[in-house]
Structure formats: C-alpha cells, structure tokens
Amino acid sequence: MKHTVLRHHELRKALLAQCQLSDTHPVHLQVPIAEPSDLILWLQAQPHRPRLFWTDRRREHRVAAAGEVRTWPDLASAQAAIKDCEPNLRVYGGWAFNPRRVSHQAPWQAWPTQHFFLPRWELRQTPENKRYLCLNLWGELSREAEINLALEQLVLPEHQEAPLSPSLMLEALHDTPNLQGWHSMLAQAKGHFESGHLQKLVLSKVSCSKVPGLNLHLMQRLLDRQRQAYHFWFEPFENSVLWGASPERLYTREGRIVKTEALAGTRPCPENPDQALAYRDALLHSPKEQQENERVQEHIEKRLGPLSSSFWMEPLTVIQAGPVQHLYRQIKAEIHPDIQDVQLVKTLHPTPAVSGYPSHLAIDALEAIEPQDRGWYTGALGWLSSAAAEWTVVLRVALWQEECMYFYTGAGIMPDSDPDAEWEELEAKLLSLKTLFY
C-alpha cells in the first residue's frame, strides 16, 4: 500500500476504500503514513481521553492510542466482545494489584480497579520503523457516518515541537513509610516468617512531591535512555497519568504459546562496567536472591503447569533495568486449547515477585502491614486481541494525580533481609524515574 501524508481528506478516502459501507461488525482499518509522524507528539495533540502510549520491552512495537469506541469493566467482558474480531483489533487497559478491592484512599480513589477500552484512533510503529494510522469502528452508525465522526475527533499536528517537561523539587519528596516505618514493616514481616506461613513478602513505599504540570515529553526522555523495559503512559481521564518503564513481563501469548518469567533478586547496576560486573557476579551467587527467584519460578510452574500440554524453562541469567539488575529466567508453555486469557491472568497475577510466597497469604499480610494503597502499582497494563495478548507488570512507575507525583517502589523481603539494605534497594529503583527531572 502506498504511503500517504496525514491529511483529513486523504485519510477519509483511504479509510472508505478499505471497508464495505454496508458492514456493521467491528473493524480495524490501517493507513500507512510517512514522516513526520512522531507517536508521542501525535498523542500529545489528541484532545480526547483515554490516551495511552505503550511499547514492548525491546521498544520495537510502539502504539499511541486516543479516544474510545467501547469500554469494559473487566477482562472477561472485553475478551468476550472481541473473540470473533480480526486479530489486528486490540483492546488496551489493565487492572490494579488487587482488582477485587475498591480503593477509597488517595491518590487512587478515582481509578477503577479494572479498565479496558477499544481506542478510536491508534498510531502504531513496527520493528521495521513503519507507521500506520489506525481507526477502529464498532458498527452502530453507518460506516461513512462513523468515519466522518472519528475524523472530527482527530487532530493532526502540523509542527513536531516538543514542549518542555516540568521540574521536580526533589527535596520535597515525602516517603510513606519513612525509614523508621520501613523498619517497623520488616519487623512485622519477620513475625509472619516466624509463624511458618510465609517464605517471602514484597513490601513497597510511595514517595510524593508536588508537580504542577506534566506532558508526554517526559516519555521521550525516558525512551532516550534506551532501557530494556516496557514503556507506558496511561491517561484514563484528565489530570491523571500512570507512567513508567517496567522491566517485568506478566506474559505474552501468541495463539497457544505463552511466555512468562521469574524476575526477582536485585543488585545495583552502576555505570562503571567493572562495578556492574561485580554486582552481577554477587547477584548470581547470592543465596537470598536465588531463593527470591526460586519462589517465583515455583509459583509459576505450580500454577501454569496444569494449564499446559508442554512447559519449559530457560537457564537463569541477569537482566539490566536502568540503575539496577535482576535475576531472570524465561518460562514458556503451550496451553490447552480451551484456556482463555482470563484464566491465565488469574493463574499468574499477582506473582510472588510483587506479592510474596505463597501469594494468597502474602496479599492478606500486605493488607495488614502496608500503610498505603498500591492501586495499580504491581497491577498490569497491556493489550488483548482475539489471537494474542501482552501484559507488563506495573513497576518502576509513578502516578501523577492532582498536581502531585507519586513514585512507587518495592523490595522482596526474605527472613534474613536487612532493613537498611532493602531501603537502599528502594532508593536505587527510585532513581530510574526520579533522575528524569534533573
């Protein structure tokens, strides 16, 4: 298909040529486009919410999405609605750490526990650096009327100029818990360990600062760091943004092939190569860190194995995630034909890497120990189609809400964990986002 310049009249003609005007079923249309077509600047220009920017971990597949055609309150409803749709039609969204718990605590009180939407417009970029402007139609109006309505909602930016990103007064950061509270939380966690019920617990903190304004240029600064991470910006409504760069995949599915991973165990990753290598060697030989990773691996094997006709694990290695590095083991499975994504999500989330082990007991302990509401931190974000899915765990993340920035970090606690060392791990993880504001 010939590449075209972004113009409303040309788009209308190209879109109408791709569809049967008498059709009423949901359809996904794509128009190849030429430069300039920066995804972040295009998304910054779109006036309608929700707005979403998302990349896979290698940053090869990118999407910017704006507006909505349909929304669903849970994954089961979304999957049922698109089960017979073409594979290119994707639903985006995610869920909170505990989607069964409605949050009444700031800053999450306005956020639903789950949210999924079919965007009106998407700008997609492929690994070959090709870009496609995509339109989703549901079929309640005539094809021509729905395309005309969608074009009225589309803004085509004429100038590719990035606005300045805000500054952050780092001295204003307020931690919940503070260091003293952190020591108290670990003491409570060790009480659970001594009872013999828990083997691992993942505790978190939130660091807050006033930030008057926010724009998508911040995502470009994050991408410029070239980290191997899922990058995301999710803006479900005005003045509320969940953004970050997560190193962890919940799972990807292509047909019946599922890929997931055990990502747990952390050491710093300094810019000095010799120091980074020394920390890597220490990570690979640390009994505490290996036990952390093994708990995640055992959980996945125990839960995913019964849903699969085949199951295999890659050797243990190390993956870098900005200023830290983690133990990493990829896990693959071929699931039975009748297994749906709803079952996979219930099986895999939350993993011991974000809750603890055993996971169901860890969630109960976290309810009692953590003073803050996690909201969507350690939940999941991604997309689903009739043929595939990909979800990232919401880590290395911040929520901007009501002119405040909330940075979320966590650390896996084992019976022999040192509170001060674990606090240092939280601070190292915080650097992955905090330094963007320098």
Coordinates of C-alpha atoms in Angstrom, one line a residue:
M1 CA 0.0 0.0 0.0
K2 CA 1.3 3.5 -0.9
H3 CA 2.4 5.7 2.0
T4 CA 0.5 8.9 2.3
V5 CA 0.8 12.2 4.2
L6 CA -1.5 12.8 7.1
R7 CA -4.4 14.9 5.8
H8 CA -8.1 14.6 6.7
H9 CA -9.5 14.4 3.2
E10 CA -6.9 11.8 2.1
L11 CA -7.5 9.8 5.2
R12 CA -11.2 9.8 4.6
K13 CA -10.7 8.5 1.1
A14 CA -8.2 5.8 2.2
L15 CA -10.4 4.6 5.0
L16 CA -13.6 4.4 3.0
A17 CA -11.8 2.4 0.3
Q18 CA -10.9 -0.3 2.9
C19 CA -14.4 -1.2 4.2
Q20 CA -17.7 -2.3 2.9
L21 CA -20.2 0.5 3.6
S22 CA -23.0 -2.0 4.4
D23 CA -21.0 -3.9 7.1
T24 CA -22.0 -3.5 10.7
H25 CA -19.4 -5.7 12.5
P26 CA -16.4 -4.2 14.4
V27 CA -13.5 -3.5 12.1
H28 CA -9.9 -2.2 12.3
L29 CA -8.6 0.0 9.5
Q30 CA -5.0 0.9 8.8
V31 CA -3.4 3.6 6.6
P32 CA 0.4 3.6 6.1
I33 CA 1.8 7.1 6.7
A34 CA 5.0 8.9 6.0
E35 CA 7.1 11.2 8.2
P36 CA 6.7 13.3 10.2
S37 CA 4.8 11.0 12.5
D38 CA 6.3 11.0 16.0
L39 CA 4.0 8.9 18.2
I40 CA 4.5 10.9 21.4
L41 CA 3.9 14.3 19.7
W42 CA 0.9 12.9 17.9
L43 CA -0.6 11.7 21.2
Q44 CA 0.2 15.0 22.9
A45 CA -2.0 16.7 20.3
Q46 CA -5.1 14.5 20.8
P47 CA -7.8 16.1 22.9
H48 CA -9.8 13.0 23.8
R49 CA -9.2 10.6 26.7
P50 CA -8.2 8.0 27.4
R51 CA -4.7 8.4 26.0
L52 CA -2.1 5.6 26.0
F53 CA 1.5 5.2 24.9
W54 CA 2.9 1.7 25.1
T55 CA 6.0 -0.2 23.9
D56 CA 7.1 -3.8 24.2
R57 CA 10.3 -4.5 26.2
R58 CA 12.6 -4.1 23.2
R59 CA 10.8 -0.9 22.2
E60 CA 10.3 -2.4 18.7
H61 CA 6.5 -2.3 18.8
R62 CA 5.0 1.0 19.8
V63 CA 1.5 2.3 19.9
A64 CA -0.2 5.6 20.7
A65 CA -3.9 5.4 21.3
A66 CA -6.6 8.1 21.9
G67 CA -10.3 8.2 22.4
E68 CA -12.6 5.3 22.9
V69 CA -15.1 3.3 20.9
R70 CA -16.1 0.9 23.7
T71 CA -15.1 0.3 27.3
W72 CA -15.4 -2.8 29.5
P73 CA -15.3 -3.1 33.3
D74 CA -13.3 -6.4 33.3
L75 CA -11.1 -8.6 31.2
A76 CA -13.8 -11.3 30.8
S77 CA -16.3 -8.8 29.2
A78 CA -13.6 -7.4 26.9
Q79 CA -12.4 -10.8 25.7
A80 CA -16.0 -12.0 25.0
A81 CA -16.7 -8.9 23.0
I82 CA -13.8 -9.3 20.6
K83 CA -13.5 -13.1 20.4
D84 CA -14.6 -13.2 16.8
C85 CA -12.9 -9.9 15.7
E86 CA -10.0 -9.7 13.4
P87 CA -6.6 -10.1 15.1
N88 CA -5.4 -6.5 14.4
L89 CA -8.2 -5.1 16.6
R90 CA -6.8 -4.6 20.1
V91 CA -8.3 -3.8 23.4
Y92 CA -6.0 -1.9 25.8
G93 CA -6.1 -1.5 29.6
G94 CA -5.2 -3.2 32.8
W95 CA -6.0 -3.7 36.5
A96 CA -4.9 -2.9 40.0
F97 CA -2.7 -5.0 42.2
N98 CA -5.9 -6.3 44.0
P99 CA -8.7 -5.8 41.5
R100 CA -11.2 -7.2 44.0
R101 CA -10.6 -4.3 46.3
V102 CA -12.2 -0.9 45.6
S103 CA -9.8 1.9 46.6
H104 CA -11.1 4.7 48.8
Q105 CA -7.6 6.1 49.6
A106 CA -5.9 8.9 47.8
P107 CA -4.5 9.0 45.2
W108 CA -6.4 6.1 43.7
Q109 CA -9.9 6.8 44.7
A110 CA -11.0 8.0 41.2
W111 CA -9.4 4.9 39.4
P112 CA -11.4 1.8 38.7
T113 CA -9.9 -1.5 39.8
Q114 CA -10.0 -2.6 36.1
H115 CA -10.5 -0.8 32.9
F116 CA -10.3 -1.9 29.2
F117 CA -11.1 0.2 26.1
L118 CA -11.1 0.0 22.4
P119 CA -9.5 3.2 21.2
R120 CA -10.9 5.3 18.4
W121 CA -7.5 6.1 16.9
E122 CA -4.1 4.5 17.1
L123 CA -0.7 5.3 15.7
R124 CA 1.4 2.2 15.5
Q125 CA 5.1 1.7 14.8
T126 CA 6.5 -1.7 13.7
P127 CA 10.0 -3.1 14.3
E128 CA 10.8 -2.1 10.7
N129 CA 10.0 1.6 11.7
K130 CA 6.9 1.6 9.6
R131 CA 3.9 3.6 10.9
Y132 CA 0.2 3.1 10.5
L133 CA -2.6 5.4 11.5
C134 CA -5.4 3.0 12.6
L135 CA -9.1 3.6 13.1
N136 CA -11.5 1.2 15.0
L137 CA -15.1 1.1 14.1
W138 CA -17.8 -0.8 16.0
G139 CA -20.8 -0.5 13.7
E140 CA -23.6 1.3 15.4
L141 CA -23.6 4.1 12.8
S142 CA -23.1 3.6 9.1
R143 CA -19.5 3.2 8.0
E144 CA -19.4 6.6 6.4
A145 CA -21.0 8.4 9.3
E146 CA -18.7 6.7 11.8
I147 CA -15.6 7.6 9.8
N148 CA -16.8 11.2 9.5
L149 CA -17.4 11.4 13.2
A150 CA -14.0 9.9 14.0
L151 CA -12.2 12.4 11.7
E152 CA -13.8 15.2 13.6
Q153 CA -12.2 14.0 16.8
L154 CA -8.7 13.6 15.2
V155 CA -6.0 16.3 15.5
L156 CA -3.2 16.1 13.0
P157 CA -0.3 18.2 14.5
E158 CA 1.4 20.4 11.9
H159 CA 4.5 21.1 14.0
Q160 CA 6.7 18.5 15.6
E161 CA 7.9 20.6 18.5
A162 CA 8.2 19.1 22.0
P163 CA 7.1 21.2 25.0
L164 CA 9.4 21.5 28.0
S165 CA 9.0 18.9 30.7
P166 CA 8.3 20.1 34.3
S167 CA 10.9 20.3 37.1
L168 CA 10.6 18.4 40.3
M169 CA 11.8 19.8 43.7
L170 CA 13.4 16.6 44.9
E171 CA 13.9 17.9 48.4
A172 CA 10.1 18.0 48.7
L173 CA 9.8 14.2 48.4
H174 CA 7.8 12.6 51.2
D175 CA 8.1 8.9 51.8
T176 CA 5.4 6.6 53.1
P177 CA 6.6 4.8 55.1
N178 CA 9.7 6.7 56.2
L179 CA 12.8 4.8 57.2
Q180 CA 11.6 4.2 60.7
G181 CA 8.2 3.0 59.4
W182 CA 10.1 0.7 57.0
H183 CA 12.0 -0.9 59.9
S184 CA 8.6 -1.5 61.6
M185 CA 7.1 -3.1 58.5
L186 CA 10.1 -5.5 58.2
A187 CA 9.7 -6.4 61.8
Q188 CA 6.0 -7.3 61.2
A189 CA 7.0 -9.3 58.1
K190 CA 9.5 -11.3 60.1
G191 CA 6.8 -12.1 62.5
H192 CA 4.9 -13.7 59.6
F193 CA 8.0 -15.6 58.6
E194 CA 8.5 -17.0 62.1
S195 CA 4.9 -18.3 62.2
G196 CA 6.0 -20.6 59.3
H197 CA 3.2 -19.4 56.9
L198 CA 5.2 -17.1 54.7
Q199 CA 8.5 -17.5 53.0
K200 CA 8.7 -14.2 51.2
L201 CA 6.9 -10.8 51.3
V202 CA 7.2 -7.9 48.9
L203 CA 6.9 -4.6 50.7
S204 CA 6.5 -1.2 49.0
K205 CA 6.8 2.5 49.6
V206 CA 5.5 5.6 47.9
S207 CA 7.5 8.9 47.5
C208 CA 5.4 12.0 46.8
S209 CA 6.2 15.5 45.6
K210 CA 4.3 18.5 44.1
V211 CA 4.5 18.7 40.3
P212 CA 2.3 21.4 38.8
G213 CA 2.1 20.1 35.3
L214 CA 3.0 17.1 33.2
N215 CA 3.3 16.3 29.5
L216 CA 4.3 13.5 27.2
H217 CA 7.8 14.8 26.5
L218 CA 8.7 13.1 29.7
M219 CA 8.1 9.7 27.9
Q220 CA 10.6 10.7 25.2
R221 CA 13.2 11.4 27.8
L222 CA 12.6 8.0 29.3
L223 CA 12.8 6.3 25.9
D224 CA 16.1 8.2 25.2
R225 CA 17.7 6.2 28.0
Q226 CA 17.5 3.1 25.8
R227 CA 16.4 0.7 28.6
Q228 CA 15.2 -2.8 28.1
A229 CA 11.7 -2.2 29.5
Y230 CA 8.1 -1.8 28.7
H231 CA 7.4 1.9 28.5
F232 CA 3.9 3.2 29.2
W233 CA 1.8 6.3 29.7
F234 CA -1.9 5.7 30.6
E235 CA -4.2 8.7 31.0
P236 CA -7.7 7.4 31.5
F237 CA -9.1 10.9 32.2
E238 CA -7.9 14.5 32.6
N239 CA -5.1 15.3 35.1
S240 CA -4.3 11.7 36.0
V241 CA -1.4 9.8 34.4
L242 CA 0.2 6.4 35.2
W243 CA 3.6 6.3 33.6
G244 CA 6.9 4.4 33.8
A245 CA 9.3 1.8 32.4
S246 CA 8.8 -1.7 33.8
P247 CA 11.4 -4.5 33.3
E248 CA 8.8 -7.3 34.0
R249 CA 6.5 -9.1 31.7
L250 CA 3.5 -10.8 33.2
Y251 CA 3.0 -12.8 30.0
T252 CA 2.7 -12.7 26.2
R253 CA 0.5 -15.1 24.3
E254 CA 0.6 -15.8 20.6
G255 CA -2.1 -18.4 19.8
R256 CA -1.4 -21.1 22.4
I257 CA 2.2 -20.3 23.2
V258 CA 2.6 -18.3 26.4
K259 CA 5.9 -16.7 27.6
T260 CA 6.3 -15.5 31.1
E261 CA 9.3 -15.1 33.5
A262 CA 10.7 -15.3 37.0
L263 CA 12.1 -11.8 37.6
A264 CA 13.3 -11.4 41.2
G265 CA 16.5 -10.7 43.0
T266 CA 18.2 -7.3 42.7
R267 CA 21.6 -5.6 42.8
P268 CA 22.7 -2.1 41.7
C269 CA 23.9 -1.6 38.2
P270 CA 26.4 1.3 38.3
E271 CA 27.7 3.0 35.1
N272 CA 31.2 1.7 35.8
P273 CA 31.4 -1.7 33.9
D274 CA 33.7 -3.3 36.4
Q275 CA 31.5 -2.4 39.4
A276 CA 28.4 -3.5 37.4
L277 CA 30.1 -6.9 36.7
A278 CA 31.0 -7.3 40.3
Y279 CA 27.4 -6.8 41.4
R280 CA 26.2 -9.2 38.7
D281 CA 28.5 -11.9 40.0
A282 CA 27.3 -11.2 43.6
L283 CA 23.7 -11.4 42.4
L284 CA 24.2 -14.8 40.7
H285 CA 25.9 -16.3 43.8
S286 CA 23.6 -14.8 46.5
P287 CA 21.6 -17.5 48.3
K288 CA 19.0 -14.8 49.4
E289 CA 18.5 -13.5 45.8
Q290 CA 18.4 -17.0 44.4
Q291 CA 15.7 -18.0 46.9
E292 CA 13.7 -15.0 45.9
N293 CA 13.8 -16.0 42.2
E294 CA 13.1 -19.7 43.0
R295 CA 9.9 -18.8 44.9
V296 CA 8.6 -17.0 41.7
Q297 CA 9.7 -19.9 39.5
E298 CA 8.0 -22.5 41.7
H299 CA 4.8 -20.4 41.8
I300 CA 4.6 -20.2 38.0
E301 CA 5.4 -23.8 37.5
K302 CA 2.8 -24.9 40.0
R303 CA 0.1 -22.6 38.6
L304 CA 0.7 -22.6 34.9
G305 CA 1.8 -26.3 34.5
P306 CA -1.7 -27.8 34.9
L307 CA -3.0 -25.5 32.1
S308 CA -0.3 -26.6 29.7
S309 CA 0.5 -29.5 27.4
S310 CA 4.2 -28.6 27.5
F311 CA 6.3 -26.5 29.8
W312 CA 9.9 -25.5 29.8
M313 CA 12.3 -23.0 31.4
E314 CA 15.4 -21.2 30.2
P315 CA 18.7 -21.1 32.2
L316 CA 19.0 -18.4 34.9
T317 CA 20.6 -15.2 33.8
V318 CA 20.7 -11.4 34.7
I319 CA 18.7 -8.6 33.0
Q320 CA 19.6 -4.9 33.4
A321 CA 16.8 -2.5 34.3
G322 CA 18.3 1.0 34.4
P323 CA 20.2 1.6 37.7
V324 CA 19.5 -2.0 38.9
Q325 CA 19.9 -5.5 37.6
H326 CA 17.7 -8.6 38.3
L327 CA 17.9 -12.4 38.2
Y328 CA 15.8 -13.5 35.3
R329 CA 14.5 -16.8 34.0
Q330 CA 12.2 -17.1 30.9
I331 CA 9.4 -19.7 31.1
K332 CA 7.4 -20.9 28.1
A333 CA 4.3 -23.1 27.9
E334 CA 1.9 -24.4 25.3
I335 CA -1.5 -24.0 26.9
H336 CA -4.5 -26.3 26.3
P337 CA -6.9 -25.1 23.6
D338 CA -9.7 -24.2 26.0
I339 CA -7.6 -21.9 28.2
Q340 CA -8.6 -18.2 27.9
D341 CA -6.6 -15.1 29.0
V342 CA -8.9 -14.6 31.9
Q343 CA -7.7 -17.9 33.3
L344 CA -4.1 -17.0 32.6
V345 CA -4.4 -13.7 34.5
K346 CA -6.0 -15.4 37.5
T347 CA -3.3 -18.0 37.4
L348 CA -0.3 -15.7 37.1
H349 CA -1.2 -12.5 38.8
P350 CA 0.0 -11.4 41.3
T351 CA 3.3 -13.3 41.1
P352 CA 5.5 -13.8 44.2
A353 CA 7.8 -11.2 42.6
V354 CA 5.3 -8.4 43.6
S355 CA 3.3 -10.0 46.5
G356 CA 5.3 -12.8 48.2
Y357 CA 5.1 -16.5 48.7
P358 CA 2.7 -18.2 49.0
S359 CA 1.0 -15.4 47.1
H360 CA -2.5 -15.6 48.6
L361 CA -1.2 -15.5 52.1
A362 CA 1.1 -12.6 51.1
I363 CA -1.8 -10.5 49.9
D364 CA -3.5 -10.9 53.3
A365 CA -0.3 -9.9 55.1
L366 CA 0.2 -6.8 52.9
E367 CA -3.3 -5.6 53.7
A368 CA -2.3 -5.5 57.4
I369 CA 1.2 -4.2 57.0
E370 CA 1.4 -1.6 54.2
P371 CA 0.0 1.8 55.2
Q372 CA -0.5 3.0 51.6
D373 CA -2.9 1.7 48.9
R374 CA -0.9 0.3 46.0
G375 CA -3.7 1.0 43.5
W376 CA -2.4 0.0 40.0
Y377 CA 1.2 -0.3 41.2
T378 CA 2.2 -4.0 40.7
G379 CA -1.0 -4.5 38.7
A380 CA -0.8 -5.0 34.9
L381 CA -1.1 -3.0 31.7
G382 CA -1.1 -4.0 28.1
W383 CA -3.4 -5.3 25.3
L384 CA -5.5 -8.1 24.1
S385 CA -6.8 -9.3 20.7
S386 CA -8.6 -12.4 19.5
A387 CA -5.3 -14.1 18.7
A388 CA -2.7 -12.7 21.1
A389 CA -2.0 -10.7 24.3
E390 CA 0.8 -8.9 26.1
W391 CA 0.9 -7.6 29.6
T392 CA 3.5 -5.9 31.7
V393 CA 3.6 -5.8 35.5
V394 CA 3.3 -2.1 36.5
L395 CA 6.7 -1.5 38.1
R396 CA 9.2 1.5 38.1
V397 CA 6.1 3.6 37.9
A398 CA 4.7 6.9 39.0
L399 CA 1.2 8.3 39.3
W400 CA 0.6 12.0 38.6
Q401 CA -2.7 13.0 40.2
E402 CA -4.0 16.4 41.3
E403 CA -0.6 18.1 40.7
C404 CA 1.2 15.5 42.9
M405 CA 3.7 12.9 41.7
Y406 CA 3.7 9.5 43.5
F407 CA 6.7 7.3 42.8
Y408 CA 6.2 3.6 43.8
T409 CA 9.0 1.2 44.6
G410 CA 9.1 -2.2 46.2
A411 CA 11.6 -4.9 47.5
G412 CA 11.4 -8.6 48.1
I413 CA 11.8 -9.4 51.8
M414 CA 13.2 -12.7 53.0
P415 CA 13.7 -14.0 56.6
D416 CA 17.3 -12.8 56.6
S417 CA 16.7 -9.4 54.9
D418 CA 18.4 -6.4 56.3
P419 CA 16.1 -3.3 56.5
D420 CA 18.7 -0.8 55.6
A421 CA 19.9 -2.8 52.6
E422 CA 16.4 -3.2 51.4
W423 CA 15.8 0.6 51.8
E424 CA 18.9 1.2 49.7
E425 CA 17.3 -1.1 47.0
L426 CA 14.2 1.1 47.0
E427 CA 16.2 4.2 46.6
A428 CA 18.2 2.7 43.7
K429 CA 14.9 1.7 41.9
L430 CA 13.5 5.2 42.5
L431 CA 16.4 6.7 40.6
S432 CA 15.1 5.1 37.3
L433 CA 12.4 7.7 37.2
K434 CA 13.4 10.4 39.6
T435 CA 16.5 11.4 37.6
L436 CA 14.4 12.3 34.7
F437 CA 13.5 15.5 36.5
Y438 CA 17.1 16.7 37.0

